[in-house]
Tab-separated table of C-alpha atoms and ligand atoms in Angstrom:
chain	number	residue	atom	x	y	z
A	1	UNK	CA	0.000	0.000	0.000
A	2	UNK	CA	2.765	2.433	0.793
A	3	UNK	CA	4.876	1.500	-1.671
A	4	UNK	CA	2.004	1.772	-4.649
A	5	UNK	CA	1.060	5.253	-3.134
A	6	UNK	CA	4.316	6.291	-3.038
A	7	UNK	CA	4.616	5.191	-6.814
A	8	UNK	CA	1.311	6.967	-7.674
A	9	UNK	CA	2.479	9.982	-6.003
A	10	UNK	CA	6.369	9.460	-7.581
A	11	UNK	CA	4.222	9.219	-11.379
A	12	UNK	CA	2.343	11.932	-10.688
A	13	UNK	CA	5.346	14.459	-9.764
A	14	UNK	CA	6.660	12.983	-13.119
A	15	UNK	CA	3.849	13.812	-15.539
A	16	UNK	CA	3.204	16.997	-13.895
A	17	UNK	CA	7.229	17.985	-14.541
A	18	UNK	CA	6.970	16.458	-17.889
A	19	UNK	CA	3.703	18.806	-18.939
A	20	UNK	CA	5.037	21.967	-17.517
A	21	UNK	CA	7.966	21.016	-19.418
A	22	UNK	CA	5.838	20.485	-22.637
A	23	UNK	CA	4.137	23.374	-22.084
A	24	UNK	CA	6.726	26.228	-21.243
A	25	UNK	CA	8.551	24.743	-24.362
A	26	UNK	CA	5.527	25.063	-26.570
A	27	UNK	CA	4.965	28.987	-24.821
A	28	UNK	CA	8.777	29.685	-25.264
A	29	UNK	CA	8.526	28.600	-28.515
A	30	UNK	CA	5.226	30.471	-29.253
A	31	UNK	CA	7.079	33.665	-27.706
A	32	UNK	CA	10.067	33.444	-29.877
A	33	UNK	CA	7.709	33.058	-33.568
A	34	UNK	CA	4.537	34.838	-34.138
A	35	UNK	CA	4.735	37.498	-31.176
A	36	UNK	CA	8.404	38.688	-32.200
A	37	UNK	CA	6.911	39.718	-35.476
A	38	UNK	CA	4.550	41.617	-33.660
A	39	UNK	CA	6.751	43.725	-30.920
A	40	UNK	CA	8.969	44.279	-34.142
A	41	UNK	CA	6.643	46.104	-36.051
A	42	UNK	CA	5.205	47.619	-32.946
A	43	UNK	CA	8.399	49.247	-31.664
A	44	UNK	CA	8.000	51.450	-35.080
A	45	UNK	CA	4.181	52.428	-33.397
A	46	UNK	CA	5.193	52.879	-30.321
A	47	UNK	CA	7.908	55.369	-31.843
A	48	UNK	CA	5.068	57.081	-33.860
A	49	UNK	CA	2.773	57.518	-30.774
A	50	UNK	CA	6.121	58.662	-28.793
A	51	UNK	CA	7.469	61.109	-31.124
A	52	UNK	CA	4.774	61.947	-33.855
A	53	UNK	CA	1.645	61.974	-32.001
A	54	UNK	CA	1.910	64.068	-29.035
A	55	UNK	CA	1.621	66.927	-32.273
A	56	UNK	CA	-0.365	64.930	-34.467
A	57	UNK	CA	-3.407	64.222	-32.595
A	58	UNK	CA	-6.923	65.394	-32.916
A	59	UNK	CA	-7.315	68.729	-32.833
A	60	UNK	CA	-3.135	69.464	-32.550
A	61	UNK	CA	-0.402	72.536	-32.676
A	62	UNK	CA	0.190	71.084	-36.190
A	63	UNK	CA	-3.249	70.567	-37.588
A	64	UNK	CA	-2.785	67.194	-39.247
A	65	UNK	CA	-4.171	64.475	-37.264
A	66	UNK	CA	-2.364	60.850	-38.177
A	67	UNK	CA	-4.343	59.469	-35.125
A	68	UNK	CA	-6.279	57.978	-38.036
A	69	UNK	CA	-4.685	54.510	-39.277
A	70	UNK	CA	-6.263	55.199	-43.184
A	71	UNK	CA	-4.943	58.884	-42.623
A	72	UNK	CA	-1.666	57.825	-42.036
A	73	UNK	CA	-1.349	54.995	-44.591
A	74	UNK	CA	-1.872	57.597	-47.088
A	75	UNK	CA	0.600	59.440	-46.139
A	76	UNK	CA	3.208	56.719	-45.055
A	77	UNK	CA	5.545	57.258	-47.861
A	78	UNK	CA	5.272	61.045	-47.696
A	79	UNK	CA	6.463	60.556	-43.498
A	80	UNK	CA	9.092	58.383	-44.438
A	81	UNK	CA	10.502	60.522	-46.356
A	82	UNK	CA	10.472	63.934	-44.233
A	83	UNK	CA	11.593	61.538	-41.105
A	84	UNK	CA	14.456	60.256	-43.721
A	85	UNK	CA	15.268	64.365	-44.705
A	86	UNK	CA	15.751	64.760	-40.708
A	87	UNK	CA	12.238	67.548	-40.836
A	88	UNK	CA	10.259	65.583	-38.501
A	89	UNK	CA	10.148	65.225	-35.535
A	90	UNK	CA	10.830	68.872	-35.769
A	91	UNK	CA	14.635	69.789	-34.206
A	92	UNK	CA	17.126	72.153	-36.243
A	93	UNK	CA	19.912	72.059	-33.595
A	94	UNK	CA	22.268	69.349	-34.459
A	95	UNK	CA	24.064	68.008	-31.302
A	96	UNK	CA	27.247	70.146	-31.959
A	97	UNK	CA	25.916	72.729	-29.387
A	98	UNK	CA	25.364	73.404	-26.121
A	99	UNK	CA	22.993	70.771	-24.378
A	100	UNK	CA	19.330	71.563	-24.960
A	101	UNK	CA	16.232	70.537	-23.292
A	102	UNK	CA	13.062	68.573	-24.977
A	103	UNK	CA	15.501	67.746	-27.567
A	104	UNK	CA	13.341	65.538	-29.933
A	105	UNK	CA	16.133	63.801	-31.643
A	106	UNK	CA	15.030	60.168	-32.389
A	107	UNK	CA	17.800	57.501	-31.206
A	108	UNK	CA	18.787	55.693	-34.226
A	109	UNK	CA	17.270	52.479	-33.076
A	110	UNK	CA	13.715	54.704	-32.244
A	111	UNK	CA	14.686	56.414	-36.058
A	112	UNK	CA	15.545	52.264	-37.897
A	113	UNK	CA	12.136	51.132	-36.397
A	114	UNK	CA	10.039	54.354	-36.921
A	115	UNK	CA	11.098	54.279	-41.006
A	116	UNK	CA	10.738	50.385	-41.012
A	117	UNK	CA	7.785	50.817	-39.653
A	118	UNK	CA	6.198	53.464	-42.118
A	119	UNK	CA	8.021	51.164	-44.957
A	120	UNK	CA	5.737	48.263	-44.251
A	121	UNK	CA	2.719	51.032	-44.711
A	122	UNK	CA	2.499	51.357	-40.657
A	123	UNK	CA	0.590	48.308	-40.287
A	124	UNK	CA	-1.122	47.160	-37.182
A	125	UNK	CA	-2.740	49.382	-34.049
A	126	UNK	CA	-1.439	52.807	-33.487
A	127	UNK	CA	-1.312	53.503	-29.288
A	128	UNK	CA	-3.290	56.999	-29.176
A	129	UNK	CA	-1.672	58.695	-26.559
A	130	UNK	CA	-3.362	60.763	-24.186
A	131	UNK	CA	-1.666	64.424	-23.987
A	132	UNK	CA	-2.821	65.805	-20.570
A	133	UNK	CA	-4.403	69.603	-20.657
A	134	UNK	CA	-1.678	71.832	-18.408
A	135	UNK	CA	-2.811	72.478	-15.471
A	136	UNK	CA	-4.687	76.221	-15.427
A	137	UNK	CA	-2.004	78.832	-15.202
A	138	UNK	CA	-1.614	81.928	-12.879
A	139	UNK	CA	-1.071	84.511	-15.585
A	140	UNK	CA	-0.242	87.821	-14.191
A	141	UNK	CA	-1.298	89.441	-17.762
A	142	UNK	CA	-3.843	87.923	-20.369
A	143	UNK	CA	-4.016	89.493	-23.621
A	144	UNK	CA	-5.533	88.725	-26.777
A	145	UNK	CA	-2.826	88.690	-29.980
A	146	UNK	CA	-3.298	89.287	-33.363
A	147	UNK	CA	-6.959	89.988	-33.570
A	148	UNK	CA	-8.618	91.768	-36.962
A	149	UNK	CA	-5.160	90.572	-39.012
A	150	UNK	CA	-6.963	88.143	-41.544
A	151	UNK	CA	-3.820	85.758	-42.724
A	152	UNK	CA	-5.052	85.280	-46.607
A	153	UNK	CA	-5.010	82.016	-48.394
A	154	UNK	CA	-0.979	82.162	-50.161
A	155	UNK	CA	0.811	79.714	-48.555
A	156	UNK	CA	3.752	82.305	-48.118
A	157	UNK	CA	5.152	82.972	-44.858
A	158	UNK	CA	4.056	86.670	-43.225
A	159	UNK	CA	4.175	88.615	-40.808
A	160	UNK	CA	2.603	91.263	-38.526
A	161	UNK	CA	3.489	93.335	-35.199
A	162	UNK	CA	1.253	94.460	-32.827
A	163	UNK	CA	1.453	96.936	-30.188
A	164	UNK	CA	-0.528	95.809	-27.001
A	165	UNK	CA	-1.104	98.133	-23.966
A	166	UNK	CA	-0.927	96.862	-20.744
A	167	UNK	CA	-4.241	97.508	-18.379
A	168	UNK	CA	-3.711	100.045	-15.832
A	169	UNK	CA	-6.122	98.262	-13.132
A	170	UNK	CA	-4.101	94.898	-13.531
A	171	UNK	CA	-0.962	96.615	-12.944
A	172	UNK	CA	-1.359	98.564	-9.258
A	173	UNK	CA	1.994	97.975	-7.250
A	174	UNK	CA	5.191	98.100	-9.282
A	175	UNK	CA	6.523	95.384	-11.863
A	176	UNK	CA	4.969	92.018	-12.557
A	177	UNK	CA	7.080	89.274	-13.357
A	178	UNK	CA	6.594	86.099	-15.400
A	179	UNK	CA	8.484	82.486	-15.868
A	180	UNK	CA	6.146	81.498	-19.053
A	181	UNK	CA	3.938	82.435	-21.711
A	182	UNK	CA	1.281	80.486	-22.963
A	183	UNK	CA	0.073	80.646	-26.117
A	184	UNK	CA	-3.594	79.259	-27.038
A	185	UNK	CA	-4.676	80.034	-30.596
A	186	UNK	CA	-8.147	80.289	-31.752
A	187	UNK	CA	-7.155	78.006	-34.649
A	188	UNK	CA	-4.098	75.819	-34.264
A	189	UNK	CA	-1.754	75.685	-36.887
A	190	UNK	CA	-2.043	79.315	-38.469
A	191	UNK	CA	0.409	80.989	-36.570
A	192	UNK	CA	3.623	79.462	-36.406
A	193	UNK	CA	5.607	81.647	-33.789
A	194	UNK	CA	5.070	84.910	-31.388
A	195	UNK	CA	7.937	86.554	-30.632
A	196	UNK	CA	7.565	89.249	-27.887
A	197	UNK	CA	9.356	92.638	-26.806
A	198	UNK	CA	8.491	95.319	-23.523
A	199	UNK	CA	8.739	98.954	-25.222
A	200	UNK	CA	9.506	101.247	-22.868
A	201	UNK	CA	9.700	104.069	-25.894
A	202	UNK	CA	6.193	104.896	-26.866
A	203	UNK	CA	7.645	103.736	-30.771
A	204	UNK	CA	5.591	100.677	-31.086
A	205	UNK	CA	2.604	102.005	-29.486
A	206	UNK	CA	3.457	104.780	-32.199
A	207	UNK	CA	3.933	103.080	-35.596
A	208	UNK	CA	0.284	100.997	-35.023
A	209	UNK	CA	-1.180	104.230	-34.228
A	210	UNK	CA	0.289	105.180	-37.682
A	211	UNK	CA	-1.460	102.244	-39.491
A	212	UNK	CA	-5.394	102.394	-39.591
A	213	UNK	CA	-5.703	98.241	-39.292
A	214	UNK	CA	-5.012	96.348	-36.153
A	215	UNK	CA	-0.834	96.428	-36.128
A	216	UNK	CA	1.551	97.390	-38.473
A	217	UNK	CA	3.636	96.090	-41.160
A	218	UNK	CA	7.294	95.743	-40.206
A	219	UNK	CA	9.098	93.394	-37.582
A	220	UNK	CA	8.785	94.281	-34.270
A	221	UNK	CA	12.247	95.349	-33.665
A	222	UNK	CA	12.510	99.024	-31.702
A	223	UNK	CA	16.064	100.181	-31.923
A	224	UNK	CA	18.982	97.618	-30.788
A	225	UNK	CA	16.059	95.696	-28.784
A	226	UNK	CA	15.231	92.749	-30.934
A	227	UNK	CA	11.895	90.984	-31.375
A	228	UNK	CA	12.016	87.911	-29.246
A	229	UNK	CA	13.721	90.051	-25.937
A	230	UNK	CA	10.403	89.234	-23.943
A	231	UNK	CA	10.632	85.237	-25.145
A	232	UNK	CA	8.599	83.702	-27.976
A	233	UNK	CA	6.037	80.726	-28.193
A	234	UNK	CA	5.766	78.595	-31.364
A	235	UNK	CA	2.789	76.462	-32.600
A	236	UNK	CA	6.039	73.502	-32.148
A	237	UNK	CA	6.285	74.587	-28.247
A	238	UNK	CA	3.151	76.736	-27.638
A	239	UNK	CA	4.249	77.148	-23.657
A	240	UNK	CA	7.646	78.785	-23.396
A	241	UNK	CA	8.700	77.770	-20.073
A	242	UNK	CA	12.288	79.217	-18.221
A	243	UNK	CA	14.071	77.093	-16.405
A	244	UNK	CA	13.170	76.348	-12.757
A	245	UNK	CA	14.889	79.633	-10.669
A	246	UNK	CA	14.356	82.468	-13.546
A	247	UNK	CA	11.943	84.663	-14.863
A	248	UNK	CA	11.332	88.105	-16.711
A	249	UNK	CA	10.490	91.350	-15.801
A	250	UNK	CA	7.080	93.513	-17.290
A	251	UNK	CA	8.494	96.670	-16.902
A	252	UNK	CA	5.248	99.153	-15.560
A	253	UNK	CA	5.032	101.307	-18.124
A	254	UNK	CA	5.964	99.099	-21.020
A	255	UNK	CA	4.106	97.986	-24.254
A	256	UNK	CA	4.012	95.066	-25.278
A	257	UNK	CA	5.142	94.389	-28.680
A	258	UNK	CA	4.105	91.069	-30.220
A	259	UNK	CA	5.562	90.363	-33.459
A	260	UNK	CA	3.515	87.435	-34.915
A	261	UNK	CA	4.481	85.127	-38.130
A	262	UNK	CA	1.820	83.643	-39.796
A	263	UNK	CA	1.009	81.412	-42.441
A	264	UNK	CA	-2.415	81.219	-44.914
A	265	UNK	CA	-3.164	77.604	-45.320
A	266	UNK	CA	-5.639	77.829	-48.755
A	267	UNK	CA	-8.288	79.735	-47.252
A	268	UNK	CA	-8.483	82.983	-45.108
A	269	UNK	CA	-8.184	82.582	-41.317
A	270	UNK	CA	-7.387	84.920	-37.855
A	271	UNK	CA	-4.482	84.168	-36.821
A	272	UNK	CA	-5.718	85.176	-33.306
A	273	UNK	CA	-5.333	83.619	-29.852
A	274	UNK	CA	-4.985	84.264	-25.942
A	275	UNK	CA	-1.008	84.934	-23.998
A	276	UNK	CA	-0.866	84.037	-20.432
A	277	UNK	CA	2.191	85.624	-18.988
A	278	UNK	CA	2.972	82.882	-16.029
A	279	UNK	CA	3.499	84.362	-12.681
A	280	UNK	CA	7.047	83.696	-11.223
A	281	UNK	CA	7.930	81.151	-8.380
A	282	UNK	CA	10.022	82.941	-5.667
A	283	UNK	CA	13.241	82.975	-4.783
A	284	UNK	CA	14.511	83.394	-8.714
A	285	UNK	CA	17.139	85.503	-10.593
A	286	UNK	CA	15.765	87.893	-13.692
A	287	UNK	CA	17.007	87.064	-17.190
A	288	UNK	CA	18.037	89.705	-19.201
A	289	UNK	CA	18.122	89.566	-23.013
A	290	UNK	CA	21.363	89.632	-25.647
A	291	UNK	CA	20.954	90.324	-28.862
A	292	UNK	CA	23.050	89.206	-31.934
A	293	UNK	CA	23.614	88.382	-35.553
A	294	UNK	CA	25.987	87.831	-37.945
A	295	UNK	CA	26.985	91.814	-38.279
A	296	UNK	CA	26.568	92.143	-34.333
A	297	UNK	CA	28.633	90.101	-32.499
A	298	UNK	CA	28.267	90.853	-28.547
A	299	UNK	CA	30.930	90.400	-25.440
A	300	UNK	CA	29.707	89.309	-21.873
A	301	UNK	CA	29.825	92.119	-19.732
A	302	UNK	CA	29.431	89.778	-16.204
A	303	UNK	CA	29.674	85.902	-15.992
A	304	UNK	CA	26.201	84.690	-16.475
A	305	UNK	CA	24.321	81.504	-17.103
A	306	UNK	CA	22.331	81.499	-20.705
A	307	UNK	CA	18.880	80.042	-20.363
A	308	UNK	CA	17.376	80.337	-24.026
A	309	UNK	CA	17.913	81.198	-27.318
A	310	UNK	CA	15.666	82.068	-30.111
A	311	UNK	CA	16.346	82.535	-33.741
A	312	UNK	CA	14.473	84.374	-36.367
A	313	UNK	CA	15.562	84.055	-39.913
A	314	UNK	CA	13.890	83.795	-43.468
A	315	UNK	CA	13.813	80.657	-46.126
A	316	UNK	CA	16.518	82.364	-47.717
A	317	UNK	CA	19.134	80.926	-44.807
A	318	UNK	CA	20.893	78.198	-44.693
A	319	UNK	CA	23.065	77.157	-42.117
A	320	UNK	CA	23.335	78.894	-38.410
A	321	UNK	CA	26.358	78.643	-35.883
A	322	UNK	CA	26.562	80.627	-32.828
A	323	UNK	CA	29.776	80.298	-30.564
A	324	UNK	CA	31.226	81.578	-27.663
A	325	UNK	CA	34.703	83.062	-28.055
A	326	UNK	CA	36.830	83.225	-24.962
A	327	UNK	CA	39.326	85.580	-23.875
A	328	UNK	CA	42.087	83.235	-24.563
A	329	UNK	CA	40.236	82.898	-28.407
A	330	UNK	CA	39.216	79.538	-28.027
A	331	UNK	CA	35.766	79.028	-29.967
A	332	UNK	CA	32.920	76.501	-27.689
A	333	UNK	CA	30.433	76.069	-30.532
A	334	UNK	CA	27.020	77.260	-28.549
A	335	UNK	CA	24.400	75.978	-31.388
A	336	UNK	CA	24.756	74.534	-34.862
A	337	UNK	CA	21.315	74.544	-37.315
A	338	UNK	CA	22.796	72.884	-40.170
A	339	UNK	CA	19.571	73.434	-42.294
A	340	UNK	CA	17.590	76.142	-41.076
A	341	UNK	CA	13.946	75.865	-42.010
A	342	UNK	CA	11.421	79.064	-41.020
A	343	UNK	CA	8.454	76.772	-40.151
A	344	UNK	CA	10.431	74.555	-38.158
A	345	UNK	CA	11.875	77.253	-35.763
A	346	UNK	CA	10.653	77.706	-31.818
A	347	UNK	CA	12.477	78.876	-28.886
A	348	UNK	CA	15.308	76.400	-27.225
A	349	UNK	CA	16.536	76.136	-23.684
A	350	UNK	CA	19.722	75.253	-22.369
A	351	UNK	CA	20.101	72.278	-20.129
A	352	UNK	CA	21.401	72.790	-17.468
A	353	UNK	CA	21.833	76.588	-18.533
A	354	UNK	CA	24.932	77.828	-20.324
A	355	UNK	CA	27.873	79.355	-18.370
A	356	UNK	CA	29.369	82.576	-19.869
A	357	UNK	CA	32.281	83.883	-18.686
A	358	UNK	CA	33.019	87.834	-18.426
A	359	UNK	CA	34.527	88.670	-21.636
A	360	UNK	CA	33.227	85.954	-23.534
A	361	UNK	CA	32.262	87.083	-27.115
A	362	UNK	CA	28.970	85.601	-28.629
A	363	UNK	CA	29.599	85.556	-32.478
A	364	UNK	CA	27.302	84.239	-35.502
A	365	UNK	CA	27.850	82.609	-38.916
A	366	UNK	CA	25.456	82.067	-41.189
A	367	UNK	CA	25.314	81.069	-44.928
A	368	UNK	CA	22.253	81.620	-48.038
A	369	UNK	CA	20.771	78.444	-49.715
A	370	UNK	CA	21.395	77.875	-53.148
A	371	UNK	CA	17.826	79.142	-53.987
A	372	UNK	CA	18.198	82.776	-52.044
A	373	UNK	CA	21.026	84.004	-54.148
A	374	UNK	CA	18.864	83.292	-57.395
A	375	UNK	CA	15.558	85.130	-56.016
A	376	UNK	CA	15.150	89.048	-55.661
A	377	UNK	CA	15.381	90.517	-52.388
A	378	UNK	CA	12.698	92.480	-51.321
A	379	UNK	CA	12.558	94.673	-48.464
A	380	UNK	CA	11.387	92.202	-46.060
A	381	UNK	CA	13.483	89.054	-47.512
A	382	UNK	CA	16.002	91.212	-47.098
A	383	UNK	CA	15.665	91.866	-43.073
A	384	UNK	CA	15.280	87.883	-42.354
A	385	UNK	CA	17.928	86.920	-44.576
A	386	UNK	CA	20.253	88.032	-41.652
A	387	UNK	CA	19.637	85.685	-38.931
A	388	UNK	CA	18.755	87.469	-35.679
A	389	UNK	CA	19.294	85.971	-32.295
A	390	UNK	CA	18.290	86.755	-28.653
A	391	UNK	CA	20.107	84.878	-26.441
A	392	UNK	CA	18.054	85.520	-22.347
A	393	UNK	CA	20.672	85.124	-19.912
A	394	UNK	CA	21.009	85.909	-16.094
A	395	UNK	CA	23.940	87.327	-14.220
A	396	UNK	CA	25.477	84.729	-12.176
A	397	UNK	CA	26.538	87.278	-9.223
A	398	UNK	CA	22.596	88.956	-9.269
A	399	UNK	CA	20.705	89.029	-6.530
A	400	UNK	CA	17.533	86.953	-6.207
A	401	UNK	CA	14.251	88.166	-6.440
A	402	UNK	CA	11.822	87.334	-3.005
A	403	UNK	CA	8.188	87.924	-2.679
A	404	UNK	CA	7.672	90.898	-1.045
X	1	HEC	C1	6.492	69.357	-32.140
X	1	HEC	C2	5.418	69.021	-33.015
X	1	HEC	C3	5.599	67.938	-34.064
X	1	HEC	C4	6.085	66.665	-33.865
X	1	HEC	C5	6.620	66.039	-32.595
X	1	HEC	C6	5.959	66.011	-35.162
X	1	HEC	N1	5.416	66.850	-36.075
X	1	HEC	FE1	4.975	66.412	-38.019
X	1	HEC	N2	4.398	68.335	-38.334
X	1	HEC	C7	4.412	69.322	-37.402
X	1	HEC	C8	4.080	70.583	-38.034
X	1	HEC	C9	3.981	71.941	-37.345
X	1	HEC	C10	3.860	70.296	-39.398
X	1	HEC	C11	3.536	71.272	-40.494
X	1	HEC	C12	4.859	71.627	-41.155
X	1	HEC	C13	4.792	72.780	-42.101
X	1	HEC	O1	3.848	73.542	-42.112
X	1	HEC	O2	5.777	72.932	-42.864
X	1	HEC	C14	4.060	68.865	-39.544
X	1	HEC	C15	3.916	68.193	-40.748
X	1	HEC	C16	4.008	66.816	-40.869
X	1	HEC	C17	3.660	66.079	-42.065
X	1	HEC	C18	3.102	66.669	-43.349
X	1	HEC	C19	4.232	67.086	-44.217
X	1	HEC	C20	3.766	67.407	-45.597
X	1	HEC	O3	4.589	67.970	-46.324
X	1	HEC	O4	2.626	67.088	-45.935
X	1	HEC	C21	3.874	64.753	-41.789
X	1	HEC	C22	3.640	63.582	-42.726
X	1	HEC	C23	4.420	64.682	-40.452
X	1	HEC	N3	4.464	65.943	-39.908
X	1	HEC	C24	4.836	63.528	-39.851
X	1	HEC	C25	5.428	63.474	-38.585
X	1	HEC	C26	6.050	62.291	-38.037
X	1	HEC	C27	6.162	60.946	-38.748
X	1	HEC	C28	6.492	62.631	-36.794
X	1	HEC	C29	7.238	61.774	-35.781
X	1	HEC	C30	8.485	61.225	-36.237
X	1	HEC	C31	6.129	64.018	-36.572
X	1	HEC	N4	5.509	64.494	-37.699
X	1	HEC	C32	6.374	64.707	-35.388
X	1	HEC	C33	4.673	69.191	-36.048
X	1	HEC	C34	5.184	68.049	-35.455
């Protein structure tokens, strides 16, 4: 009796072993054939909702929704082929330069299984991702932008600056300050970047005085202060965010100058929309603006830390290299935009910010496509043919900034 129940219990251990063995052999197996296939091609998807969708949603900053699987097949080949030519994701600054943040470089294993992936006519599910709304934002200033401009049907690049009072009532005790802007337009897609200035002058406030429709007709530039010295927002990066520490001064009795590039997209549109100006967090230090290009080279006055840098520049450029020369000559190369491309342009932050020694001389090259030196200049090719560049920085030695 003990001996055959031992034996029955001796067989059983042995047929259970033997079917686990069967069956993890048969899963293993299983694992290694059909489902490989599948987390290949998925890797590209995953990629594609990673990289491609967080702007290419329903109802996104870029106004063509590939959430759709029949949208995108259509246009497989066409996204193979601008991820190939390096224009999407959307990044300019090759990795030359100074450490940036939200870089959307693809990894050239992300990059291999993306293309494959659109190759093969992006087959399979697409993973929608879900892009959270911000939180709401404590804007010290609201203002709307670019209202009565109607941005015509040419698919030409334009553009328009506006001179914006501040409200008296919102503005009681002294200076506001802000860490971001937020930019929410009425209709996505139509303008492609803000870039913002605090007149102090009266000219702005002036020159759209001058011109009987909302704004005026010329950049927004008001002497040596350059368009983009109050920070920018981009339909690529629609909240322009400094880093943690900083923010920017709204001097009291400033305009605000918002110099707005547009686009017309085959029918006429308002370019319009809503800026939040993002109250500060306290203790921080305030950023100042430098501003530069090719014929304007600029020395550090004080060792400082560079936060951001913005570029704007017309089709007509090519390539864009900004270094930092320091006293002893030697040339750090600060960003490199090997092909510069108008609609692909937003605001970049360094991370961790920049250091700048005293004396350090900020100095930019740039060279004209092929196509530029065959087309007439006009007046207002000819301003963005020179790339013009605000670099924000903040003195290392200032003082920081408490809440009263
Ligand atoms: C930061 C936002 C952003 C991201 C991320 C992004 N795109 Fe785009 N995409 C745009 C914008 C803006 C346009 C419109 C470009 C223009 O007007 O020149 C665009 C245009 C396109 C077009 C249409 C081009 C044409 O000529 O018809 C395709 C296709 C495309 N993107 C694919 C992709 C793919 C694939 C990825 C991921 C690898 C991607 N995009 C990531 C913003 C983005």
């Amino acid at each position: 009796m003990i001996f055959s129940a031992e034996r029955f219990d001796r067989s059983c251990v042995f047929y259970c072993i033997l079917f686990c063995v069967i069956f993890m052999a048969a899963r293993t197996s299983a694992d290694q054939s059909i489902p490989t296939e599948n987390a290949r091609i998925s890797a590209g998807a995953q990629v594609f909702s990673k990289s491609c969708l967080p702007c290419h949603g329903s109802n996104s900053p870029a106004a063509l929704d590939l959430t759709d699987p029949i949208a995108l097949r259509r246009r497989a080949t066409t996204a193979a082929q601008i991820v190939r030519d390096g224009l999407m994701p959307p990044w300019l600054p090759s990795e030359s330069g100074a450490p940036l943040k939200h870089s959307r470089t693809l990894s050239a294993i992300d990059r291999a299984a993306l293309l494959e992936w659109l190759d093969q006519n992006a087959p399979g599910k697409i993973l929608a991702v879900e892009v959270p709304p911000l939180p709401p934002q404590m804007c010290v200033m609201t203002v709307r932008v670019a209202e009565d401009w109607p941005v015509g049907a040419d698919p030409g690049m334009t553009l328009r600056s506006f001179a914006i009072a501040q409200d008296p009532t919102m503005n009681p005790e002294g200076p506001k300050f802000f860490k971001a802007i937020e930019f929410v337009a009425d209709a996505p897609g139509v303008v492609h970047g803000i870039s913002f200035l605090w007149d102090e002058l009266g000219y702005a406030a002036r020159l759209d005085a001058s011109n009987p429709a909302p704004g005026y007709d010329a950049v927004g530039d008001i002497g040596l202060q350059v368009s983009g010295s109050g920070g920018g927002v981009s339909r690529l990066s629609t909240i322009w965010r400094l880093p943690k520490g900083y923010a920017m001064k709204i001097p009291t009795t400033a305009v605000l100058v918002a110099e707005v590039h547009a686009e017309g997209r085959g029918k006429v549109e308002s370019p319009a929309g809503t800026v939040c100006f993002v109250g500060p967090d306290f203790p921080f230090k305030l950023v100042h603006p430098i501003a530069i290009s090719p014929s304007r080279p600029a020395t550090i006055a004080a060792a400082c830390e560079a936060v951001s840098i913005s570029i704007r520049a017309g089709s007509r450029v090519q390539s864009i290299d900004i270094f930092a020369k320091d006293v002893k000559g030697q040339l750090q190369c600060v960003l490199n935009i090997p092909k510069w491309n108008e609609r692909l342009g937003e605001p970049w932050m360094f991370d961790p910010p920049l250091a700048l020694n005293a004396g350090t001389e900020l100095i930019v090259q740039s060279t004209l496509n092929a196509d530029a030196v065959k087309t007439p200049l006009d007046a207002h090719a000819a301003a963005m043919s020179q790339p013009m560049i605000v670099v924000l920085v903040a003195d290392k030695d200032a003082n920081l900034i408490r809440e009263k």
